[in-house]
């Protein structure tokens, strides 16, 4: 069995021809061509800087204590079951925990 091989000179010639051809991406980005340069977008507006409210000496803090609305029993059971599962409780312990938790 005789193997046909491509002469080395042919390989070198093909490689030289391929490396000498300009790449398409290099031709498109020619510097100084005004038709291909897109203008930069406008700069974003500067951030708004606000001075934080500093409590005055002798002023009592004002807090609005609004009680949280208590969800339905089904919502409370679901939340308690999820909390028990996240804590790693087993099914029996989770059931006991959810009953005690939802009735608080």
Coordinates of C-alpha atoms in Angstrom, one line a residue:
X1 CA 0.0 0.0 0.0
X2 CA 1.4 3.2 -1.1
X3 CA 0.3 6.5 0.5
X4 CA 0.0 9.5 -1.6
X5 CA 1.4 12.6 0.1
X6 CA 0.9 16.2 -0.9
X7 CA 4.3 17.8 -1.7
X8 CA 5.5 20.1 1.1
X9 CA 5.9 23.0 -1.4
X10 CA 2.2 22.9 -2.2
X11 CA 1.3 23.0 1.5
X12 CA 3.6 26.0 2.2
X13 CA 2.1 27.9 -0.8
X14 CA -1.5 27.3 0.3
X15 CA -0.7 28.3 3.9
X16 CA 1.0 31.5 2.7
X17 CA -1.9 32.4 0.4
X18 CA -4.4 31.9 3.2
X19 CA -2.4 33.9 5.7
X20 CA -1.9 36.8 3.3
X21 CA -5.7 37.3 2.7
X22 CA -7.2 40.1 4.9
X23 CA -9.9 39.1 7.3
X24 CA -13.4 40.6 6.7
X25 CA -13.6 41.8 10.3
X26 CA -10.4 43.8 9.9
X27 CA -11.6 45.5 6.7
X28 CA -14.9 46.7 8.2
X29 CA -13.4 48.6 11.1
X30 CA -11.1 50.8 9.1
X31 CA -10.2 53.8 11.4
X32 CA -11.0 57.2 10.0
X33 CA -14.0 56.0 7.9
X34 CA -16.8 58.3 9.0
X35 CA -19.5 56.1 7.4
X36 CA -18.8 53.2 9.7
X37 CA -18.3 55.1 13.0
X38 CA -21.5 55.3 15.1
X39 CA -21.9 58.2 17.6
X40 CA -21.7 57.4 21.3
X41 CA -24.9 57.5 23.2
X42 CA -25.5 60.5 25.5
X43 CA -24.1 60.3 29.0
X44 CA -26.6 59.3 31.7
X45 CA -27.8 62.0 34.0
X46 CA -25.8 62.4 37.3
X47 CA -27.2 60.6 40.3
X48 CA -29.5 62.6 42.5
X49 CA -27.8 63.3 45.8
X50 CA -30.1 63.9 48.8
X51 CA -29.0 64.9 52.3
X52 CA -30.3 62.4 54.8
X53 CA -32.6 63.6 57.6
X54 CA -30.6 64.0 60.8
X55 CA -32.5 63.6 64.0
X56 CA -32.4 66.8 66.2
X57 CA -31.4 66.7 69.8
X58 CA -34.4 66.5 72.1
X59 CA -36.7 65.3 69.3
X60 CA -38.6 62.1 70.1
X61 CA -38.4 59.5 67.3
X62 CA -41.6 59.1 65.4
X63 CA -42.6 55.6 64.5
X64 CA -45.7 54.3 63.0
X65 CA -46.6 51.0 64.5
X66 CA -49.1 49.3 62.2
X67 CA -50.0 45.8 63.3
X68 CA -49.5 43.1 60.6
X69 CA -52.7 41.6 59.3
X70 CA -53.1 38.1 60.4
X71 CA -53.4 35.7 57.4
X72 CA -56.0 33.0 57.1
X73 CA -55.6 29.7 59.0
X74 CA -54.6 27.9 55.8
X75 CA -51.9 30.5 55.0
X76 CA -50.6 30.2 58.6
X77 CA -50.4 26.4 58.4
X78 CA -48.6 26.5 55.1
X79 CA -46.1 29.0 56.4
X80 CA -45.5 26.9 59.6
X81 CA -45.1 23.7 57.5
X82 CA -42.5 25.4 55.3
X83 CA -40.7 26.8 58.3
X84 CA -40.6 23.3 59.9
X85 CA -39.3 21.7 56.7
X86 CA -36.6 24.4 56.5
X87 CA -35.6 23.6 60.1
X88 CA -35.2 20.0 59.1
X89 CA -38.1 18.6 61.1
X90 CA -39.5 15.2 60.1
X91 CA -43.2 14.7 59.1
X92 CA -44.5 13.9 62.6
X93 CA -42.6 16.7 64.2
X94 CA -43.6 19.1 61.4
X95 CA -47.3 18.3 62.0
X96 CA -47.0 19.0 65.7
X97 CA -45.0 22.2 65.1
X98 CA -47.5 23.5 62.5
X99 CA -50.4 23.0 64.9
X100 CA -48.7 24.9 67.7
X101 CA -47.3 27.6 65.4
X102 CA -50.6 28.3 63.5
X103 CA -52.6 28.7 66.7
X104 CA -50.4 31.4 68.2

